[in-house]
Tab-separated table of C-alpha atoms in Angstrom:
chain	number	residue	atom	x	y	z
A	22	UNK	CA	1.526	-19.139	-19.124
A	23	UNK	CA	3.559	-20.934	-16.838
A	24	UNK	CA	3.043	-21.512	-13.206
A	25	UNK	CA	6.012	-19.568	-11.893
A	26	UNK	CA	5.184	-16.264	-14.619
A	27	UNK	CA	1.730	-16.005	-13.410
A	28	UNK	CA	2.522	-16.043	-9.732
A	29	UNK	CA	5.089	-13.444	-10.510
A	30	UNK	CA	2.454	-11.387	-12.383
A	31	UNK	CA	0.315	-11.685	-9.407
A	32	UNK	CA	2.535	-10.437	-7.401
A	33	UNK	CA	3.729	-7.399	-8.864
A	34	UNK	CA	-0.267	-6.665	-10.091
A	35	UNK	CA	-0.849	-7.269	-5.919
A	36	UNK	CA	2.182	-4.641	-4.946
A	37	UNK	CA	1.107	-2.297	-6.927
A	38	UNK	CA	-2.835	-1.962	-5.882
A	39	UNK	CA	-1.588	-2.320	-2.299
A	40	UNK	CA	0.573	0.809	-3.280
A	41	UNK	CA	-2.245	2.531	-5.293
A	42	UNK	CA	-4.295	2.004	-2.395
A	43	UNK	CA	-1.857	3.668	0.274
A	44	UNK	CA	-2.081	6.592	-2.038
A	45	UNK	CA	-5.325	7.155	-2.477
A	46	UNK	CA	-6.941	5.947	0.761
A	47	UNK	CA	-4.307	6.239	3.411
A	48	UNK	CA	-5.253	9.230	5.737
A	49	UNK	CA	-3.371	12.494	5.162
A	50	UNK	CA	-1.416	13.455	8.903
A	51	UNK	CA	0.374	16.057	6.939
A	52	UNK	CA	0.138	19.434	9.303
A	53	UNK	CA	1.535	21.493	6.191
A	54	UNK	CA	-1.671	23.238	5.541
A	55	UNK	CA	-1.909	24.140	9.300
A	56	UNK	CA	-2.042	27.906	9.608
A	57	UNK	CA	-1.955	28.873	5.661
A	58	UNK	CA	-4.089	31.547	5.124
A	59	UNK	CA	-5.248	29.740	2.035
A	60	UNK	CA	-6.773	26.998	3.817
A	61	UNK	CA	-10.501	27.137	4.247
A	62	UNK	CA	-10.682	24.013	6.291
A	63	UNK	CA	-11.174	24.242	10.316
A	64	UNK	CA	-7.238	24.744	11.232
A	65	UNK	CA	-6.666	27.415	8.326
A	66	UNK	CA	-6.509	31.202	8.735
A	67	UNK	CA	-8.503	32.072	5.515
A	68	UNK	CA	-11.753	33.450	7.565
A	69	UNK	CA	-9.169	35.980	9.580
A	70	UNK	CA	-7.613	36.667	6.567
A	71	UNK	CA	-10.247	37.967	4.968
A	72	UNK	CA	-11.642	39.764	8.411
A	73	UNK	CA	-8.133	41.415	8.050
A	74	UNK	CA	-8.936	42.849	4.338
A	75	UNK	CA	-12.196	44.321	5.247
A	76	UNK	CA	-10.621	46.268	8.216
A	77	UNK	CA	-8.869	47.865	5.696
A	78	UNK	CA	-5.511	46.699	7.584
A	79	UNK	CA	-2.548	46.146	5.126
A	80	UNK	CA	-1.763	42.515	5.253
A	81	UNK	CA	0.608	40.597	2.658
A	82	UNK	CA	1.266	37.374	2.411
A	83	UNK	CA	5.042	35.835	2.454
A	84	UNK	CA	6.098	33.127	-0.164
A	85	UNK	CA	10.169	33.823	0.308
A	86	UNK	CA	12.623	31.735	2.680
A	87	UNK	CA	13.090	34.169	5.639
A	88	UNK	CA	16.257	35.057	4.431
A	89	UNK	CA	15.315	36.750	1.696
A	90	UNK	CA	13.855	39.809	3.901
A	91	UNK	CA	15.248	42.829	3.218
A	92	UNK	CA	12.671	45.519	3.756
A	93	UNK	CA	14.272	48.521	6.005
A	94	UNK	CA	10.979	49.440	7.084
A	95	UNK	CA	9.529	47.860	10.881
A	96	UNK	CA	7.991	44.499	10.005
A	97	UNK	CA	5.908	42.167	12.090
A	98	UNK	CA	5.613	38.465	10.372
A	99	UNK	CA	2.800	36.174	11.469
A	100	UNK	CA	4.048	32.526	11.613
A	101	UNK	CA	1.317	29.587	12.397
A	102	UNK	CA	3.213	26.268	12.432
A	103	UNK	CA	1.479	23.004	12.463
A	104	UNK	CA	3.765	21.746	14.868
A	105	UNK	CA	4.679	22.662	18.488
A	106	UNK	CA	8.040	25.168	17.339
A	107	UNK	CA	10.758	25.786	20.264
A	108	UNK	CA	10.763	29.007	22.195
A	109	UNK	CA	14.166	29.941	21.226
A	110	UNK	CA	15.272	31.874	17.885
A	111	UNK	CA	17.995	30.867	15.430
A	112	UNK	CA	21.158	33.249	14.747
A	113	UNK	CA	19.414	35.001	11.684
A	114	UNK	CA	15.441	35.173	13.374
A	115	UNK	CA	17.224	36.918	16.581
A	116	UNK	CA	19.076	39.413	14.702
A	117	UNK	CA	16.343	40.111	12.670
A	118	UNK	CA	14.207	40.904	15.525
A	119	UNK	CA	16.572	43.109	17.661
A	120	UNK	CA	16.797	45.536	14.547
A	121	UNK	CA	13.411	46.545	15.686
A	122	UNK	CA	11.169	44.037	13.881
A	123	UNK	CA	8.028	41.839	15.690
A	124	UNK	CA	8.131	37.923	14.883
A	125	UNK	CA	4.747	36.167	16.151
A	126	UNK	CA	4.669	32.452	16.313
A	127	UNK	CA	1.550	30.648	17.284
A	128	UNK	CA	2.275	27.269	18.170
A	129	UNK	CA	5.300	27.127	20.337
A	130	UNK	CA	6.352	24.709	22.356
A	131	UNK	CA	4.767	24.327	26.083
A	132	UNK	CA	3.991	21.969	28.404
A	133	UNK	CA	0.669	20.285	29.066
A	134	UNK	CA	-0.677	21.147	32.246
A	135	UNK	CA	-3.971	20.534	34.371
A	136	UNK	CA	-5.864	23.351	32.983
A	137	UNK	CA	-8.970	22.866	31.370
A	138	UNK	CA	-8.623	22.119	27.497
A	139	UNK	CA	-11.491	24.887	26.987
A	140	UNK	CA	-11.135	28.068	28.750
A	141	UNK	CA	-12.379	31.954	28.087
A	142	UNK	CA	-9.054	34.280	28.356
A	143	UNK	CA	-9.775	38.000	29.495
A	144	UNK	CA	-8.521	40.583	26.825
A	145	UNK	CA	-9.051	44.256	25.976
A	146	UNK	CA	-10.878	42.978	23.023
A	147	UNK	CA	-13.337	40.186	24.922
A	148	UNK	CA	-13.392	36.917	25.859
A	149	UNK	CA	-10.720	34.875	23.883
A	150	UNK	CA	-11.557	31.052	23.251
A	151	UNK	CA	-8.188	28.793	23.808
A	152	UNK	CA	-8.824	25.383	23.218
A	153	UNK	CA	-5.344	23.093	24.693
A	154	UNK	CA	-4.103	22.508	27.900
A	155	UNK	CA	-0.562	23.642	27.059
A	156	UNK	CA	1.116	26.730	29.119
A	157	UNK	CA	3.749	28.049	29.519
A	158	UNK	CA	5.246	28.275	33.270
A	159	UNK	CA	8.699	30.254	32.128
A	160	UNK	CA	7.495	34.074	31.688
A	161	UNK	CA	6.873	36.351	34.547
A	162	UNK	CA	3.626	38.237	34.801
A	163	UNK	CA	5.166	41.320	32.780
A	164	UNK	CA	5.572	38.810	30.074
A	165	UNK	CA	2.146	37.401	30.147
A	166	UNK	CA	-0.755	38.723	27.552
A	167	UNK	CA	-3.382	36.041	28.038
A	168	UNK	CA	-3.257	33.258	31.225
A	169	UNK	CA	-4.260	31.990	33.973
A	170	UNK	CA	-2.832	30.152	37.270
A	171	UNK	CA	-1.480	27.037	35.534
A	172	UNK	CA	0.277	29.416	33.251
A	173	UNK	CA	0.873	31.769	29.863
A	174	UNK	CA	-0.807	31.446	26.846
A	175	UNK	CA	-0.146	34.578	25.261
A	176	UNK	CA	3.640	36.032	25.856
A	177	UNK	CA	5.799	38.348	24.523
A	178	UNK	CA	10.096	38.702	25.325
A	179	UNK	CA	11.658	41.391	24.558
A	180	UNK	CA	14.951	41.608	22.187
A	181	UNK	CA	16.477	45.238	21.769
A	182	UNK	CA	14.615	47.353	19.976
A	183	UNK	CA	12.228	44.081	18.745
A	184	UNK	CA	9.917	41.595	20.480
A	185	UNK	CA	8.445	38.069	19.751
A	186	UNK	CA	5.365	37.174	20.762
A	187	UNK	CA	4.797	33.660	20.997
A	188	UNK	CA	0.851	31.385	21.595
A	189	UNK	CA	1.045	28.133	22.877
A	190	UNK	CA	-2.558	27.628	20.894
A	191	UNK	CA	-1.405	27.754	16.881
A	192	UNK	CA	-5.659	27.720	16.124
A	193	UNK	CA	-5.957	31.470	18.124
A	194	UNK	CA	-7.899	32.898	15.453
A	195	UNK	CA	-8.362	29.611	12.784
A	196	UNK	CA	-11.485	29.250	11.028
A	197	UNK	CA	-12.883	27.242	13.483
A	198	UNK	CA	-13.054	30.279	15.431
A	199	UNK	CA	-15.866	32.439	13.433
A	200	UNK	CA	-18.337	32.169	15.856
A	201	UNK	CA	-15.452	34.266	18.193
A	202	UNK	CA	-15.349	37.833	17.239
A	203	UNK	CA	-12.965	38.694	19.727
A	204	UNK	CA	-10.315	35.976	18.831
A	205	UNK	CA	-10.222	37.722	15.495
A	206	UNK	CA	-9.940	41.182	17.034
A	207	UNK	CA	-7.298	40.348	19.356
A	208	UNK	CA	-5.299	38.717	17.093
A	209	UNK	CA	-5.296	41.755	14.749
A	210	UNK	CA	-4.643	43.697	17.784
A	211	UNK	CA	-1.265	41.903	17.580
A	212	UNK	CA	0.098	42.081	14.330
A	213	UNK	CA	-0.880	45.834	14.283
A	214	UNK	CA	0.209	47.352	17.617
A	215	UNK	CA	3.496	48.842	16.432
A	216	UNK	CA	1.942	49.733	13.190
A	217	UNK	CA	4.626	47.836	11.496
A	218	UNK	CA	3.570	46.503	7.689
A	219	UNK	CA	2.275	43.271	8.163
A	220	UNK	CA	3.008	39.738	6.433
A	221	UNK	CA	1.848	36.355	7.060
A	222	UNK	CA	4.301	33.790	6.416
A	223	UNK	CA	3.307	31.150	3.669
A	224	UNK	CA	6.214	29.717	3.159
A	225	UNK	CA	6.603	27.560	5.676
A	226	UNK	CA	3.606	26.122	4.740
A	227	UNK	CA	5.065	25.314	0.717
A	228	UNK	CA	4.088	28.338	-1.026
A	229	UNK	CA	6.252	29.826	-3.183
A	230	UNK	CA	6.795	32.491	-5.472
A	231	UNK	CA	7.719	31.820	-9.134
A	232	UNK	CA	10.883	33.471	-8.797
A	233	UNK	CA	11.499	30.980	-5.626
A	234	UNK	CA	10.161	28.087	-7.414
A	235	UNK	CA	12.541	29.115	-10.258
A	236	UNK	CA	15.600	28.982	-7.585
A	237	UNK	CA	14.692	25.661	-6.059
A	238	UNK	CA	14.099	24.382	-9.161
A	239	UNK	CA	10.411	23.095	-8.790
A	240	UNK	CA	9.880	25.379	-11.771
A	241	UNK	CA	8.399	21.949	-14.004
A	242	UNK	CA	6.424	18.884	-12.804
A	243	UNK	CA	9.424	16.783	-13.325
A	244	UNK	CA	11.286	18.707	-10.246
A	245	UNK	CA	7.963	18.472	-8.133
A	246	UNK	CA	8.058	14.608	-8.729
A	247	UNK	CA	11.603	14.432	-7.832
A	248	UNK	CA	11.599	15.659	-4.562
A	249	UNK	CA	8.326	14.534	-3.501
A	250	UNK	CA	8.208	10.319	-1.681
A	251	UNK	CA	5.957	9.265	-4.720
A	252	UNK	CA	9.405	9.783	-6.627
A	253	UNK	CA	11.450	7.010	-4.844
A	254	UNK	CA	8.410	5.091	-4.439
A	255	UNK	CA	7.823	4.372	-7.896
A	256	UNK	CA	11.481	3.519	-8.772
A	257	UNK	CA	11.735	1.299	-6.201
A	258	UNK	CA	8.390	-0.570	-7.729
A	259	UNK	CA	10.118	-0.145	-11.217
A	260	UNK	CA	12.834	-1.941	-9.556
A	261	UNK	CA	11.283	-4.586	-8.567
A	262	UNK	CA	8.969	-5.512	-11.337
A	263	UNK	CA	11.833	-5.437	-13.536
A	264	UNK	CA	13.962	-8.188	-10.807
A	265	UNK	CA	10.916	-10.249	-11.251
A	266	UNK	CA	10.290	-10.065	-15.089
A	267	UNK	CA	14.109	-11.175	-15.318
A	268	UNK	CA	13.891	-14.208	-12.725
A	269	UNK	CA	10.832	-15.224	-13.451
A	270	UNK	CA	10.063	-14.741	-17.346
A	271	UNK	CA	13.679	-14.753	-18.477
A	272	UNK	CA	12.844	-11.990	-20.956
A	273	UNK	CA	16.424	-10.928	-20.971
A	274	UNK	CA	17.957	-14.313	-21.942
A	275	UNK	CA	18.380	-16.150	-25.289
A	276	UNK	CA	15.349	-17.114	-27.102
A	277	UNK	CA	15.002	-20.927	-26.597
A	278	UNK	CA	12.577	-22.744	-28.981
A	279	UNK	CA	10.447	-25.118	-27.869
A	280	UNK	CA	10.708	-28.942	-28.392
A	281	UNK	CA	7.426	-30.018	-30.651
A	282	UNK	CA	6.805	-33.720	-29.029
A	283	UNK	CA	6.668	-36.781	-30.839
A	284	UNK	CA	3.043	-37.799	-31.460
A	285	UNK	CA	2.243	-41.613	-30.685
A	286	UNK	CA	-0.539	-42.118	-32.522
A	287	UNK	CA	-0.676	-45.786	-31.294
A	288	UNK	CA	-0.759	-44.300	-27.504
A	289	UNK	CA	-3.244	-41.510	-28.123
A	290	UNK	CA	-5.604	-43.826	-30.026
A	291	UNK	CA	-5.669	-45.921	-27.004
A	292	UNK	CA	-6.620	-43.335	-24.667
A	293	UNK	CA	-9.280	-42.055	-26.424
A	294	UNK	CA	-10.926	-44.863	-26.840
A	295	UNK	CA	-10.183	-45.637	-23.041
A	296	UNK	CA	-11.870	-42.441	-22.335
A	297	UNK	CA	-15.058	-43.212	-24.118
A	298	UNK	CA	-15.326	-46.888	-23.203
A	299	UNK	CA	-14.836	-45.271	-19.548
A	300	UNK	CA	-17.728	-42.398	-20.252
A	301	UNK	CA	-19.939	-45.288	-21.911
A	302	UNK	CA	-19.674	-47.462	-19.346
A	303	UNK	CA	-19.345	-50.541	-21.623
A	304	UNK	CA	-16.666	-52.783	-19.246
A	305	UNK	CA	-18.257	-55.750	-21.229
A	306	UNK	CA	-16.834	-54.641	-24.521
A	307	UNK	CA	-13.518	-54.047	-22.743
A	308	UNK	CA	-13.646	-57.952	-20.896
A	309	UNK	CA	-14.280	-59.157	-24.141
A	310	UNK	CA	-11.923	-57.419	-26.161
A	311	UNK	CA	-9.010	-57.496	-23.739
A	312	UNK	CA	-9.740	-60.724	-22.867
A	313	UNK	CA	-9.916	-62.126	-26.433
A	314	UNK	CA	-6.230	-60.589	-27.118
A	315	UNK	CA	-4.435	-61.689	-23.682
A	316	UNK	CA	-6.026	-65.155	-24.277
A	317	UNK	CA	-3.802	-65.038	-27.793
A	318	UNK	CA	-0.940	-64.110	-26.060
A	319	UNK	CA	-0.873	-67.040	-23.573
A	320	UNK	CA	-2.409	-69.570	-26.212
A	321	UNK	CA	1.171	-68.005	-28.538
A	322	UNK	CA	3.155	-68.621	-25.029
A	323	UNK	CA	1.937	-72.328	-24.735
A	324	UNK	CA	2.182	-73.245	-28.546
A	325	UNK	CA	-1.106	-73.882	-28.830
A	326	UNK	CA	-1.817	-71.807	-32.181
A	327	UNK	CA	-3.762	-68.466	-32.537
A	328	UNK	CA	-7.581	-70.534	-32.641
A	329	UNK	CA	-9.242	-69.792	-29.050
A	330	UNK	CA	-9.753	-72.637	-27.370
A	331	UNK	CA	-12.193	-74.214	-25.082
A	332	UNK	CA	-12.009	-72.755	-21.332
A	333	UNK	CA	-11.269	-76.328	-20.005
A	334	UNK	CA	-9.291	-77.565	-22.857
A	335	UNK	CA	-7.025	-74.163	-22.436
A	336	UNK	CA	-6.921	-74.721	-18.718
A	337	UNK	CA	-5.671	-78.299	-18.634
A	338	UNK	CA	-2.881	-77.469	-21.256
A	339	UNK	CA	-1.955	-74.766	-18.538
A	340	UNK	CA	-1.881	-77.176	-15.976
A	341	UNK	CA	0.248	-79.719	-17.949
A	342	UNK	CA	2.570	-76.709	-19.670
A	343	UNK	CA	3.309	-74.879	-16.392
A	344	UNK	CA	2.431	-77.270	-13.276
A	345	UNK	CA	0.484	-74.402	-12.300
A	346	UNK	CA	-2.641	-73.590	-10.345
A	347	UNK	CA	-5.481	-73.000	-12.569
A	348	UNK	CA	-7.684	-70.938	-10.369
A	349	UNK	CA	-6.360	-67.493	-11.346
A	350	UNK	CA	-6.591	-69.030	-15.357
A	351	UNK	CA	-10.066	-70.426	-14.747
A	352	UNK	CA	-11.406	-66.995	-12.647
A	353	UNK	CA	-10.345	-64.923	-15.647
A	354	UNK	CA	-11.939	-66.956	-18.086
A	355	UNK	CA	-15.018	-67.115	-16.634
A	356	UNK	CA	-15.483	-63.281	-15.668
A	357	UNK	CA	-14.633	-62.568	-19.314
A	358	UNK	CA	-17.506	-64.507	-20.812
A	359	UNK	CA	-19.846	-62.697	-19.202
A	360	UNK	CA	-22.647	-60.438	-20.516
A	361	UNK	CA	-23.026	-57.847	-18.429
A	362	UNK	CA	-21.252	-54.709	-17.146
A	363	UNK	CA	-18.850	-55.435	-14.102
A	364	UNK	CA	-17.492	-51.988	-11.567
A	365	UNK	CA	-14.035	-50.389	-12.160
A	366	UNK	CA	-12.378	-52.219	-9.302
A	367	UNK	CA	-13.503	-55.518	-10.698
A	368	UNK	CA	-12.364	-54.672	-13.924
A	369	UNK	CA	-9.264	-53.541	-12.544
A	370	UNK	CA	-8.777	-57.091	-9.933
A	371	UNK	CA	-9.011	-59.109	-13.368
A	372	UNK	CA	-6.498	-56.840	-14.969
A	373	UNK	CA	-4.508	-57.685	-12.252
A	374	UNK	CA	-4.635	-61.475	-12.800
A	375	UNK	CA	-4.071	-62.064	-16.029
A	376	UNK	CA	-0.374	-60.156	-15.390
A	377	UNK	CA	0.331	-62.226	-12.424
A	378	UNK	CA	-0.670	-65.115	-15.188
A	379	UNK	CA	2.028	-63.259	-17.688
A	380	UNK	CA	4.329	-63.424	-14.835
A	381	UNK	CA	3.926	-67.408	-14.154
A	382	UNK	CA	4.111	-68.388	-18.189
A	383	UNK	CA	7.048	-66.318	-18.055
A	384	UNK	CA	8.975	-67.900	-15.712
């Protein structure tokens, strides 16, 4: 595999653990579950739930879009947001109220204040345990249901015939809260004091009924996929893994075949025997082989015939052919007739002179 595929393998193998990993081990800040009457953790309402059921108090749970209520009857709906919710109501919650109806959100908006984060509230039903400093510093005493000087924590407005009642605290009665009897009582005390039928809303919190699935279309797992982040996440990887494949591996283009290179056998003979004489360590062989040839070569160059000579009979037939120096001739000679090995660098030097020699019987 080429350099430039494998890096490009890497990479996309990297992007996706670093995305795997964000799935899996990335903390979940989510606040959906917040509230849900089906959540058993600390912040979920499925202890008071349950308190509610074995009071024998009719409680339902809401899986519709708020729209969809049409019940004649008085109705008080229990909304726990995970997030701080404004004060005010929209067109359709404020007429549905002023027909007579009770909306309670816990978890409005407020400002923090100085007040202790944990305080015990006075109620009919006990001591209440509200854990934030957030009140509310807007309703008059009338108003309030559970404060204290820094302001309301509990407060109801009125809207014709209807009320809200809204809790700056959106854990009044969560699980958390089992050890506090009376936070359970006097939130029942709420959603029952007009005797109105009773739902909790779920929807906000992604339940839905089939029929509501059905309409949204997140009937199928396909539809779920589509409109969750994963969705766009994963094309977006698709995306780019397939970029890369293309400018990387050219899988898209025309097949090219590959060139099959010319074998020297000559040139690969050579080197393998380089490579053993190297491993052997035998640079005496290689003086006396080397020098036997380039000795041939300049003997050829002189006209002196292909019968080695004498050192000092080739060296003064150098002198008189050339007018050269025959130090460099009479250096090379002499290292080459000996017995034992020499290092790499000397070998190497003596390589060296007999081509400056070449050079000289060239010229």
């Amino acid at each position: 595999m080429k350099r430039s595929n494998r890096l490009a393998w890497m990479g996309a193998i990297a992007l996706t653990a670093i995305v795997l990993l964000s799935l899996i081990a990335a903390p979940n800040n989510t606040k959906l579950n917040t509230g849900s009457t089906y959540n058993r953790a600390s912040d979920g309402y499925g202890a008071w739930y349950a308190f509610m059921q074995q009071q024998g108090i009719s409680i339902k749970r809401w899986q519709k879009p708020f729209s969809d209520i049409q019940e004649n009857s008085p109705l008080t709906i229990l909304q726990v947001g995970g997030y701080p919710r404004e004060t005010t109501l929209d067109s359709q919650e404020r007429e549905w109220v002023e027909k007579g109806n009770t909306l309670i959100i816990l978890g409005a908006g407020a400002r923090v204040t100085e007040a202790e984060f944990s305080t015990m509230q006075k109620s009919p039903q006990g001591d209440i345990k509200i854990d934030t400093r957030r009140r509310y510093q807007k309703a008059n005493s009338k108003q309030v249901d559970l404060g204290d000087r820094f302001g309301a924590v509990v407060w109801e407005e009125n809207y014709k015939k209807g009320k809200v009642i809204f809790s700056t605290t959106p854990y009044l009665a969560a699980n958390a809260y089992q050890d506090y009897l009376s936070n359970f009582k006097y939130l029942a005390s709420l959603v029952t004091e007009k005797g109105n039928t009773v739902f909790v809303d779920e929807y906000i919190h992604g339940y839905k009924d089939a029929d509501v699935r059905k309409k949204e279309s997140e009937g199928d797992l396909s539809s779920f996929f589509t409109k969750t982040p994963l969705f766009p996440m994963l094309v977006q990887v698709s995306i780019l893994l397939l970029v890369l494949i293309w400018a990387q591996n050219r899988r898209f283009g025309k097949p090219v075949a590959l060139d099959t290179p010319v074998v020297d056998n000559s040139e690969a003979y050579i080197q393998a025997l380089a490579g053993v004489l190297q491993k052997a360590d035998t640079t005496d062989f290689v003086l006396q082989m080397v020098g036997k040839q380039e000795q041939l070569q300049l003997q050829k160059a002189l006209g002196l015939g292909q019968v080695l000579l004498e050192r000092q009979a080739l060296i003064n037939f150098w002198i008189e052919k050339t007018g050269a120096s025959a130090a460099e001739l009479d250096a090379v000679l002499k290292l080459q007739s000996r017995k034992e090995p020499i290092s790499e660098r000397e070998l190497l030097s003596w390589l060296g002179k007999w081509r400056s020699i070449r050079l000289i019987r060239n010229s």
